[in-house]
PDB file of C-alpha atoms in Angstrom:
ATOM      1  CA  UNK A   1     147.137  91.647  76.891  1.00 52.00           C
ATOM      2  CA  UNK A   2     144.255  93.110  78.864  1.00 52.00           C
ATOM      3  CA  UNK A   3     142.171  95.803  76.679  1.00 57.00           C
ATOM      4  CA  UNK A   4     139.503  98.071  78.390  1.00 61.00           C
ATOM      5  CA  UNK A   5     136.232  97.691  77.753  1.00 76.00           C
ATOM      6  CA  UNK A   6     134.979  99.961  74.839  1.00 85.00           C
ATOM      7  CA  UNK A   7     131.497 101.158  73.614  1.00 93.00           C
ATOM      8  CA  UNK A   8     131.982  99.672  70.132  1.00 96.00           C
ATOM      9  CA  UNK A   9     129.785 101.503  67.441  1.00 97.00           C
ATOM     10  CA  UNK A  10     131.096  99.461  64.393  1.00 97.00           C
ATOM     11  CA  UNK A  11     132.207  95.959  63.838  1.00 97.00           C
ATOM     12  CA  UNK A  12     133.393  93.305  60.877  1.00 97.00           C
ATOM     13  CA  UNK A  13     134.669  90.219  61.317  1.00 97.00           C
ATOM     14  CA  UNK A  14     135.165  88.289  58.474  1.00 97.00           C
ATOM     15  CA  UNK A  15     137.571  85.651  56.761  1.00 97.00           C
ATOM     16  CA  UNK A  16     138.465  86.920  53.338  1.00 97.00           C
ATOM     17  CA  UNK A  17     139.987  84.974  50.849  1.00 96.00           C
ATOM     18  CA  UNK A  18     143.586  85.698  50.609  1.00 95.00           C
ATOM     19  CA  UNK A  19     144.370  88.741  48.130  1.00 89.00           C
ATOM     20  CA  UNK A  20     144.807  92.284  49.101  1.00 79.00           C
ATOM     21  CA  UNK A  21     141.750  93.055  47.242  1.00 84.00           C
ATOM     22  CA  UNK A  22     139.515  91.442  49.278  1.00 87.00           C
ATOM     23  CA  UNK A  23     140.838  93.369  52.373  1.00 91.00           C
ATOM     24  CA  UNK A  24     140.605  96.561  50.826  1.00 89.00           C
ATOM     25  CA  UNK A  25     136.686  96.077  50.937  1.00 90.00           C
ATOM     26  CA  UNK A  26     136.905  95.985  54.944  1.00 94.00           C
ATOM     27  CA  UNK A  27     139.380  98.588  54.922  1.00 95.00           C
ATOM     28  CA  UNK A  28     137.646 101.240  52.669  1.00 95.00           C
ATOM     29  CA  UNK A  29     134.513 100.524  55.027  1.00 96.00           C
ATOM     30  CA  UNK A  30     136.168 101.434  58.104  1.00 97.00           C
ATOM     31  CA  UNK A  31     137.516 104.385  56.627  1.00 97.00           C
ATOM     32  CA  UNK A  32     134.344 105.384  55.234  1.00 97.00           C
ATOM     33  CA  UNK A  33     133.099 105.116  59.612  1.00 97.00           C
ATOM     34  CA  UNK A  34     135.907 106.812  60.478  1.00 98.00           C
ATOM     35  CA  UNK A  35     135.255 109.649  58.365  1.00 97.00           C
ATOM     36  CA  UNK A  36     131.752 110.093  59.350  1.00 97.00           C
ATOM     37  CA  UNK A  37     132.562 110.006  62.794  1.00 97.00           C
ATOM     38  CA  UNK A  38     134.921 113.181  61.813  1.00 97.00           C
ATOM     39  CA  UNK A  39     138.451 111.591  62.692  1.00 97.00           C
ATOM     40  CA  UNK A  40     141.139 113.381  61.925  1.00 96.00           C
ATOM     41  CA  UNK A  41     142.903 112.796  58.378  1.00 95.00           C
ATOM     42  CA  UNK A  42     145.758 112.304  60.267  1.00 95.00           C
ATOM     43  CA  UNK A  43     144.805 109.288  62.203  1.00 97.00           C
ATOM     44  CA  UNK A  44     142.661 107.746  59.149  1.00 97.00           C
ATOM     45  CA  UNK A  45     145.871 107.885  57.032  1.00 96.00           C
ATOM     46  CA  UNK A  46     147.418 106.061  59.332  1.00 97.00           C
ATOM     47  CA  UNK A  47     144.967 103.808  60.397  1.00 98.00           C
ATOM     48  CA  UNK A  48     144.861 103.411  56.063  1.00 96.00           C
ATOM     49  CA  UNK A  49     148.621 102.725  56.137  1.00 96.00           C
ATOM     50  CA  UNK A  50     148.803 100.447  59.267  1.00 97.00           C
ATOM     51  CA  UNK A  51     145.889  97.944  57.548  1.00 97.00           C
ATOM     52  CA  UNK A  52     147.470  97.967  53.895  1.00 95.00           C
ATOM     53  CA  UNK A  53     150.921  96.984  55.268  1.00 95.00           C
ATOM     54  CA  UNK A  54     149.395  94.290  57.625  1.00 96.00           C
ATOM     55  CA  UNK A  55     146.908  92.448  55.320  1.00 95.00           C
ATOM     56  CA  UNK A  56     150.020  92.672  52.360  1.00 93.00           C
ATOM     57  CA  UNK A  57     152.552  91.174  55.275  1.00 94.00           C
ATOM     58  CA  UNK A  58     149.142  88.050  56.361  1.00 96.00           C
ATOM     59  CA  UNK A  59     149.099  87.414  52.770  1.00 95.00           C
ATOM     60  CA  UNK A  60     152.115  87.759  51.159  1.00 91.00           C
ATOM     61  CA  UNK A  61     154.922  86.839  54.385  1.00 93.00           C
ATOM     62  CA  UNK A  62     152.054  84.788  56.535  1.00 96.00           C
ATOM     63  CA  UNK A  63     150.307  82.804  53.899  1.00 97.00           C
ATOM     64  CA  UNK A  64     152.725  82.762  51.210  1.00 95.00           C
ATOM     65  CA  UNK A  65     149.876  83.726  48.934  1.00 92.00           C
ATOM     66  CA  UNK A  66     148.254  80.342  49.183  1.00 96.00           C
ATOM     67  CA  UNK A  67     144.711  80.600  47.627  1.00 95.00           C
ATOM     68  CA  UNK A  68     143.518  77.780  49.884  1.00 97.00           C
ATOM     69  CA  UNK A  69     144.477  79.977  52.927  1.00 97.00           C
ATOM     70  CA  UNK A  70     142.258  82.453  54.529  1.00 98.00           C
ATOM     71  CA  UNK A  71     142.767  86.134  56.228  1.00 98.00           C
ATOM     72  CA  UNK A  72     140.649  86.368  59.145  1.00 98.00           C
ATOM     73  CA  UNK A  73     140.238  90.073  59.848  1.00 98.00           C
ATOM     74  CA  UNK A  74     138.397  91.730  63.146  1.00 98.00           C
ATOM     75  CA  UNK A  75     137.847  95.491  62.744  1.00 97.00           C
ATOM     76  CA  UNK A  76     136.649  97.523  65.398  1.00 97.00           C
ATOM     77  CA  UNK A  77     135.431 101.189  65.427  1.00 97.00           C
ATOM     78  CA  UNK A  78     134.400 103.035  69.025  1.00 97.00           C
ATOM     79  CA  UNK A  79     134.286 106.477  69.423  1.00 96.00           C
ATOM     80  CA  UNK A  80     138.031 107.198  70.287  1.00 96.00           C
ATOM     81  CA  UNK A  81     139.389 103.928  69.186  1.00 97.00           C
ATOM     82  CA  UNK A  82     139.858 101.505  66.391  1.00 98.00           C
ATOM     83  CA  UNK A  83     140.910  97.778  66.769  1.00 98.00           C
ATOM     84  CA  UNK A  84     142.075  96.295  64.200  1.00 98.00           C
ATOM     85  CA  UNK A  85     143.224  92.315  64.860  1.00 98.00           C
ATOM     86  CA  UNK A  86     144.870  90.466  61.552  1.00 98.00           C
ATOM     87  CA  UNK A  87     145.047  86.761  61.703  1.00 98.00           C
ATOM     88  CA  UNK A  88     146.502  84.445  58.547  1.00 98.00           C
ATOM     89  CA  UNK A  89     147.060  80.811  58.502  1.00 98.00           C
ATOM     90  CA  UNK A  90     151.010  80.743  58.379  1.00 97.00           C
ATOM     91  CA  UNK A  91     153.635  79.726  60.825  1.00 96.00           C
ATOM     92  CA  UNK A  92     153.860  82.860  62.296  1.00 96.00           C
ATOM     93  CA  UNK A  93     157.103  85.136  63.081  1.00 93.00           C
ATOM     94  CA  UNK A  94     159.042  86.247  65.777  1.00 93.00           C
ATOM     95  CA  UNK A  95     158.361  89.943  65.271  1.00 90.00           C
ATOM     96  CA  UNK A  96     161.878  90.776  67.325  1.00 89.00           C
ATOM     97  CA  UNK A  97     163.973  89.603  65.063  1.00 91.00           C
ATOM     98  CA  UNK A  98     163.255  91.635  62.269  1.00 90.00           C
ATOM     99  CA  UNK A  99     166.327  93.845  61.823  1.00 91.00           C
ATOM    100  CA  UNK A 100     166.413  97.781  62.227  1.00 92.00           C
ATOM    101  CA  UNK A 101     165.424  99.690  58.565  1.00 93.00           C
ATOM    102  CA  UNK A 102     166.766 102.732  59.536  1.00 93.00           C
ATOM    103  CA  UNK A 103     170.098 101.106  60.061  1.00 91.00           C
ATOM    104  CA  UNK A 104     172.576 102.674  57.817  1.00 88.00           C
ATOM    105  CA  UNK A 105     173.855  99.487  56.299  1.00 87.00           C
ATOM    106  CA  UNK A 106     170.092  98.355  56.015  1.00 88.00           C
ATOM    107  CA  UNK A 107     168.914 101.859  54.686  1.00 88.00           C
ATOM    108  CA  UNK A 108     169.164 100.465  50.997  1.00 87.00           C
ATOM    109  CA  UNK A 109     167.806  97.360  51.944  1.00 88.00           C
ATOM    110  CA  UNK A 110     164.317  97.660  49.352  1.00 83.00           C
ATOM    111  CA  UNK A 111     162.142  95.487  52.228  1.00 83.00           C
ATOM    112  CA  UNK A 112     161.382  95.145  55.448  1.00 84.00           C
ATOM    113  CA  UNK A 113     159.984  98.554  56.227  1.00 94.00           C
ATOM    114  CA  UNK A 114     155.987  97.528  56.667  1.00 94.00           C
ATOM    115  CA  UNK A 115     156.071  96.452  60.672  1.00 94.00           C
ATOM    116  CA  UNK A 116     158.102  99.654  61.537  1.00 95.00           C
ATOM    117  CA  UNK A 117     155.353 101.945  59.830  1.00 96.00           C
ATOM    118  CA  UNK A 118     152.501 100.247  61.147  1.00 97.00           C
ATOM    119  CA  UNK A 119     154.510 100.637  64.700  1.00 96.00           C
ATOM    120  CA  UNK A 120     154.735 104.407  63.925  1.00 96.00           C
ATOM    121  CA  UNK A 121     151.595 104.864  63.010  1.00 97.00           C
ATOM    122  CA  UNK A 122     149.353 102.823  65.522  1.00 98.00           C
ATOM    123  CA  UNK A 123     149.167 103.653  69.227  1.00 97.00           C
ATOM    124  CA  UNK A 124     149.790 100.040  70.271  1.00 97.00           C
ATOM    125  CA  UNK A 125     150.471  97.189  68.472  1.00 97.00           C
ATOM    126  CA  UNK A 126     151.322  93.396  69.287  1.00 97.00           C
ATOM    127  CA  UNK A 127     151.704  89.802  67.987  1.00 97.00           C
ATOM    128  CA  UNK A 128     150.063  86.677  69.647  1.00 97.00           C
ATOM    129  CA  UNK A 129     152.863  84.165  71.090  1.00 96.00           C
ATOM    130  CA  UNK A 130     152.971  81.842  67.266  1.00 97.00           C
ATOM    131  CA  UNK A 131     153.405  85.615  65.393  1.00 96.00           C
ATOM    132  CA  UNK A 132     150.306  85.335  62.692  1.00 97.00           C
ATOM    133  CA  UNK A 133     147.921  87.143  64.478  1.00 98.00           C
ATOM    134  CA  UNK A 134     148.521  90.843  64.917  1.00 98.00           C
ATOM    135  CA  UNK A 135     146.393  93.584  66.777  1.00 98.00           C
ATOM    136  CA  UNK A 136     146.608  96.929  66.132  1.00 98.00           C
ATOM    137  CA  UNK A 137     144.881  99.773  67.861  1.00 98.00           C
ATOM    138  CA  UNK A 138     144.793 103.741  67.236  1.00 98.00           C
ATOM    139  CA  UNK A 139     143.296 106.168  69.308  1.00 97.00           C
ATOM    140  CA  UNK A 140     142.153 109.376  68.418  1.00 96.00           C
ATOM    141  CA  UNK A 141     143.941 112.139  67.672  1.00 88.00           C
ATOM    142  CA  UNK A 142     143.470 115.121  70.513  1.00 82.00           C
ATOM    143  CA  UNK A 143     142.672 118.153  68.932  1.00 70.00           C
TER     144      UNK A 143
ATOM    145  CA  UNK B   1     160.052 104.753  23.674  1.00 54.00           C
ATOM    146  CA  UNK B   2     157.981 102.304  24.628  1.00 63.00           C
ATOM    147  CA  UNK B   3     154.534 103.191  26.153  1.00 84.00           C
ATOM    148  CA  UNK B   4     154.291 103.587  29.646  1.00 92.00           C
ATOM    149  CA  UNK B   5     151.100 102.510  31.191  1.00 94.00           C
ATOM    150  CA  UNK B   6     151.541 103.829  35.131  1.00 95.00           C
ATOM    151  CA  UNK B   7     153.999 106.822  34.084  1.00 97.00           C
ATOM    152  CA  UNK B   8     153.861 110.415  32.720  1.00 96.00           C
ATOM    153  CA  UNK B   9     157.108 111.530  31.342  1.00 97.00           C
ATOM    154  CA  UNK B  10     157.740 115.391  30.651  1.00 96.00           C
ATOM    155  CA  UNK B  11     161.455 116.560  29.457  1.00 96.00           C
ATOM    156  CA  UNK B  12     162.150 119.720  31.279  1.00 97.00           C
ATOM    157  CA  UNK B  13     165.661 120.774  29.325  1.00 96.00           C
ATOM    158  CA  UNK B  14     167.735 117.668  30.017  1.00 96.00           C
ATOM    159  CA  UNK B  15     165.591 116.552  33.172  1.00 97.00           C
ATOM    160  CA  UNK B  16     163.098 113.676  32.620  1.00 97.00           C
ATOM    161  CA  UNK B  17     159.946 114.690  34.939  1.00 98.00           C
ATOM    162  CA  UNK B  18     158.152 111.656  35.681  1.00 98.00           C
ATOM    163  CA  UNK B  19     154.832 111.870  37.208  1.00 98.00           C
ATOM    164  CA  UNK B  20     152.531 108.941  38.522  1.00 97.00           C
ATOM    165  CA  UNK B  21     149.144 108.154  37.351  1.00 96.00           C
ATOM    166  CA  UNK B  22     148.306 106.169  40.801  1.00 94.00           C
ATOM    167  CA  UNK B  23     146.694 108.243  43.078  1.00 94.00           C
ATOM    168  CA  UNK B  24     147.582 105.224  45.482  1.00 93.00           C
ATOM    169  CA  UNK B  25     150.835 103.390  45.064  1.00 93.00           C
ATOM    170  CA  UNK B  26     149.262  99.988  46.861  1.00 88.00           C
ATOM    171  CA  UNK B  27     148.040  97.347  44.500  1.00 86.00           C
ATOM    172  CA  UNK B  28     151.022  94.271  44.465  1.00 85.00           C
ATOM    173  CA  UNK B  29     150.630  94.477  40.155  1.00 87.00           C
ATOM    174  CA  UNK B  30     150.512  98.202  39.917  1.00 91.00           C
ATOM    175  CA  UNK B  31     153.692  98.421  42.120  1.00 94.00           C
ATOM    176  CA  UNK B  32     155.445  95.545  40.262  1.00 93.00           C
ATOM    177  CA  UNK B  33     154.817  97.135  36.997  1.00 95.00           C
ATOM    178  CA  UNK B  34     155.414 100.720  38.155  1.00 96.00           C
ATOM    179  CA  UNK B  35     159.337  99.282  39.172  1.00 96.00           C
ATOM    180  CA  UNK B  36     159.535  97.715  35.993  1.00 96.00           C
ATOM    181  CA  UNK B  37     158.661 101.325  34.116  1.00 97.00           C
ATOM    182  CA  UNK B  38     161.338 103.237  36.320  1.00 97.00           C
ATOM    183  CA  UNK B  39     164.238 100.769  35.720  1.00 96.00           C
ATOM    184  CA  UNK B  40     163.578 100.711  32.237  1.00 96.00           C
ATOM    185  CA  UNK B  41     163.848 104.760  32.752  1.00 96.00           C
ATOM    186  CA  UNK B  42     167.339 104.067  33.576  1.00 96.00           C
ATOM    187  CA  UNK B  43     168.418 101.160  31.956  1.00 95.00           C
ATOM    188  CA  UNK B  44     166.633 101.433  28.854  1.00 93.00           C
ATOM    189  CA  UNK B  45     166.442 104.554  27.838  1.00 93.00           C
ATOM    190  CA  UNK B  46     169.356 105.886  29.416  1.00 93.00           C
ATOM    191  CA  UNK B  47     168.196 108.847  31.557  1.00 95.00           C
ATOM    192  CA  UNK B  48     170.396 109.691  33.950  1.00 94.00           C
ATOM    193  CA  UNK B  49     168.261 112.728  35.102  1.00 97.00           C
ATOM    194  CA  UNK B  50     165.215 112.086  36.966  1.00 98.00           C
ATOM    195  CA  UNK B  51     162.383 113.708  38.592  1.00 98.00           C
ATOM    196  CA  UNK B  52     160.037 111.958  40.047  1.00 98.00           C
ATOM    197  CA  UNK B  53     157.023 114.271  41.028  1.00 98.00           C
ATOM    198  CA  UNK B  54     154.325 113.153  44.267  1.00 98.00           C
ATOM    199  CA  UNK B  55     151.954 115.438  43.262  1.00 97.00           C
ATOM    200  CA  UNK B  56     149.168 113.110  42.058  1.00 97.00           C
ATOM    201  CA  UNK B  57     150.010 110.858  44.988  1.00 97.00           C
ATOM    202  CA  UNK B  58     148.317 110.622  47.926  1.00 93.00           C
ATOM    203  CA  UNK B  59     149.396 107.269  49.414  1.00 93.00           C
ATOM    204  CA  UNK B  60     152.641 105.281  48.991  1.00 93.00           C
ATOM    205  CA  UNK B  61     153.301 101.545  50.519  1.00 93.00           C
ATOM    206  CA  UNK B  62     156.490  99.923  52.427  1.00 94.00           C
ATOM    207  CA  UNK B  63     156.891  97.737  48.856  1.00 93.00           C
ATOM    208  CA  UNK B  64     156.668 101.190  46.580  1.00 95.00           C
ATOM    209  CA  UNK B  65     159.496 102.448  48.735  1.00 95.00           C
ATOM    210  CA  UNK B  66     160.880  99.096  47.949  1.00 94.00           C
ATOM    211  CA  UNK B  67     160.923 100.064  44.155  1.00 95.00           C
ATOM    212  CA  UNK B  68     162.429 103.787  45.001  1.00 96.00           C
ATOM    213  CA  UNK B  69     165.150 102.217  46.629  1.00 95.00           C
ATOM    214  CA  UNK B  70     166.208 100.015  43.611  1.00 95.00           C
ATOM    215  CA  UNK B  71     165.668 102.924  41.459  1.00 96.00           C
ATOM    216  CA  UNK B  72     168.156 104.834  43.231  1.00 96.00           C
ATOM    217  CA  UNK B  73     170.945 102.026  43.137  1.00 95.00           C
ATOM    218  CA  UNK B  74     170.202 101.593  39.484  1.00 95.00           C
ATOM    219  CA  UNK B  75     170.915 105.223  39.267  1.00 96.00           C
ATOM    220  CA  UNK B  76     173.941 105.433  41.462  1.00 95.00           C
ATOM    221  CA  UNK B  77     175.227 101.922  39.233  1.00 94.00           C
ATOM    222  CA  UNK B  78     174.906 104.026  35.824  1.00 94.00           C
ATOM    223  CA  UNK B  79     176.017 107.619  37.288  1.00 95.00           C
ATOM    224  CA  UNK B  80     172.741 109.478  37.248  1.00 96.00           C
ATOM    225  CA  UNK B  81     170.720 111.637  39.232  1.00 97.00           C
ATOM    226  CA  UNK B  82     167.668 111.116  41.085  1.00 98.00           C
ATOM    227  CA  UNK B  83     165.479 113.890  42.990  1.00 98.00           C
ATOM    228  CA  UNK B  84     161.747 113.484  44.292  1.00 98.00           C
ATOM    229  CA  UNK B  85     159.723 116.665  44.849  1.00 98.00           C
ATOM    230  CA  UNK B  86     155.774 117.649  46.050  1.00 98.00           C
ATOM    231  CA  UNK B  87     155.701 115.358  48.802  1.00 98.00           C
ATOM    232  CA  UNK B  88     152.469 115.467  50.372  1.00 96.00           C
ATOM    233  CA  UNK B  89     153.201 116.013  54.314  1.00 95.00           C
ATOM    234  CA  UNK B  90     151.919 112.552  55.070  1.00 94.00           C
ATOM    235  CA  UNK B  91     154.012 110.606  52.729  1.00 96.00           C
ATOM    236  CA  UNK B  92     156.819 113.055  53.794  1.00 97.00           C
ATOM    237  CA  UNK B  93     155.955 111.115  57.588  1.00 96.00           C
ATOM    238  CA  UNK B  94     156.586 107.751  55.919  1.00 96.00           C
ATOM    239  CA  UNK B  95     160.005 109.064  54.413  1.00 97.00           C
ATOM    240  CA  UNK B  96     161.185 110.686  57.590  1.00 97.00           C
ATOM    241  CA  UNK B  97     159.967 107.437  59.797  1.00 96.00           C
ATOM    242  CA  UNK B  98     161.903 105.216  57.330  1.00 95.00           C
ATOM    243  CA  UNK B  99     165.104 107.848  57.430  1.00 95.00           C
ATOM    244  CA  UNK B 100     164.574 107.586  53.667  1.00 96.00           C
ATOM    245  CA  UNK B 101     164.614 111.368  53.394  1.00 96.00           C
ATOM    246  CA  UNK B 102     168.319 111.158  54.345  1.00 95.00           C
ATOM    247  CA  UNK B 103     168.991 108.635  51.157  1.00 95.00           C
ATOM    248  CA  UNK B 104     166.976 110.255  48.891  1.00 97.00           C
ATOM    249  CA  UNK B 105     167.334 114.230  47.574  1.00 97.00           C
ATOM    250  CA  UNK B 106     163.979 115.696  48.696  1.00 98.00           C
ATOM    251  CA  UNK B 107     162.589 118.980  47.299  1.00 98.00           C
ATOM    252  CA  UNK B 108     159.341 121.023  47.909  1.00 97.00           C
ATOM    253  CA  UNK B 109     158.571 121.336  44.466  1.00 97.00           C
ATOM    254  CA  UNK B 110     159.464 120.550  40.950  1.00 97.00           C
ATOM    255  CA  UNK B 111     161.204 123.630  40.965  1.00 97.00           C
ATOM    256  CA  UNK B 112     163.265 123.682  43.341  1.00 97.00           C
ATOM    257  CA  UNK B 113     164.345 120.158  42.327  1.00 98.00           C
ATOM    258  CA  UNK B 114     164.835 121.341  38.812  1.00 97.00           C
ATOM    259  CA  UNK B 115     167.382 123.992  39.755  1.00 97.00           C
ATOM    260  CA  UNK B 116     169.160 121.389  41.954  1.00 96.00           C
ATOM    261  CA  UNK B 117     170.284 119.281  39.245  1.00 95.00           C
TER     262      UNK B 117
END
């Protein structure tokens, strides 16, 4: 998918080993930018929630929690975007099929929840054409 | 009763008032072992009035939901009654997103939720 060219301020791109620890590192960094470039609390929540949900879906669902795998993470910050692009070394998914949450047979279901929040919460979001490689973008909130 | 390690229990008459000493609900282990605590609220030690209190939360995962939803069978299966109060707006999002706030009894605070029982 074509992006448009942005003035990126911030960048880390890194391969962490695969435990949500590790990814928290990255992700409390590019909070920490995002609140010193005054984003809204709003959008960093979300941004928060979007990452958590994606790293615990490329390490738990993607790499099966393999310790020889790898989670390679690209995190961009510009001034009224963030990029976020989650790769792990699994067989990837077909993000379609994943059935409705909100379904009211499915509303007690106690998983399956994760890609429908970071969808909520993101501005656009998509899946390369294998499914372990997701990118995520949020732009900022308009006061 | 057992200790519980991620839990604060408080008996308010008959109610069990459960607070959560997370201020994130993300870690895999914390959220394994914070399900384990709330089913053994239920199935252990036979309390079949809870309420569970967000106030010290300030960020809740798709897998703690997860546990919430189990919790609330487990209640249904033994007859009790579940109600979650002081919702920070934000989680309150991830709730109405999920239609979760139509499965579980939402109040705005622990009083409200109190007199609902």
């Amino acid at each position: 998918m074509p992006m448009a060219e942005e003035h990126w301020i911030w960048r880390c791109d890194c391969k962490i080993a695969n435990d949500p620890g590790a990814g928290r590192q990255v992700l409390d960094e590019l909070l920490e930018r995002m609140n010193a470039e005054h984003w809204a609390q709003h959008d960093v929540y979300g941004v928060c929630l979007a990452m958590e949900e994606a790293l615990v879906n490329a390490i738990l669902h993607g790499n099966r929690l393999d310790a020889d795998k790898r989670v390679h993470i690209d995190c961009r910050l510009a001034p009224e975007l963030v990029r976020i692009e989650i790769t792990d070394e699994g067989d990837g998914f077909d993000p379609s099929t994943i059935p409705n949450p909100t379904d009211p047979e499915r509303l007690e279901c106690p998983s399956g929840r994760g890609v429908m929040l970071i969808k909520a919460f993101m501005s656009r979001v998509w899946y390369n054409a294998k499914g372990n490689s997701v990118v995520m973008e949020k732009g900022r909130e308009k006061a | 009763m057992a200790g519980y390690q991620r839990l604060d229990l408080n008996e308010v008459g008959d109610v069990t008032v459960v607070r959560f000493r997370d201020q994130k609900i993300v870690e895999d282990m914390n959220i394994q072992e914070l399900g384990q605590e709330l089913f053994r609220l239920v199935e252990a030690d036979r309390r079949d009035k809870l309420l569970l209190n967000f106030s010290s939360v300030d960020f809740l995962s798709s897998a703690a939901l997860g546990k919430l939803i189990t919790l609330d069978k487990k209640m249904k299966v033994h007859g009790g009654a579940l109600k979650l109060s002081n919702i920070r707006p934000e989680i309150y999002e991830v709730f109405a997103i999920t239609k979760l706030n139509r499965l579980f009894d939402i109040k705005d605070d622990e009083a409200d939720a109190l007199a609902a029982f």
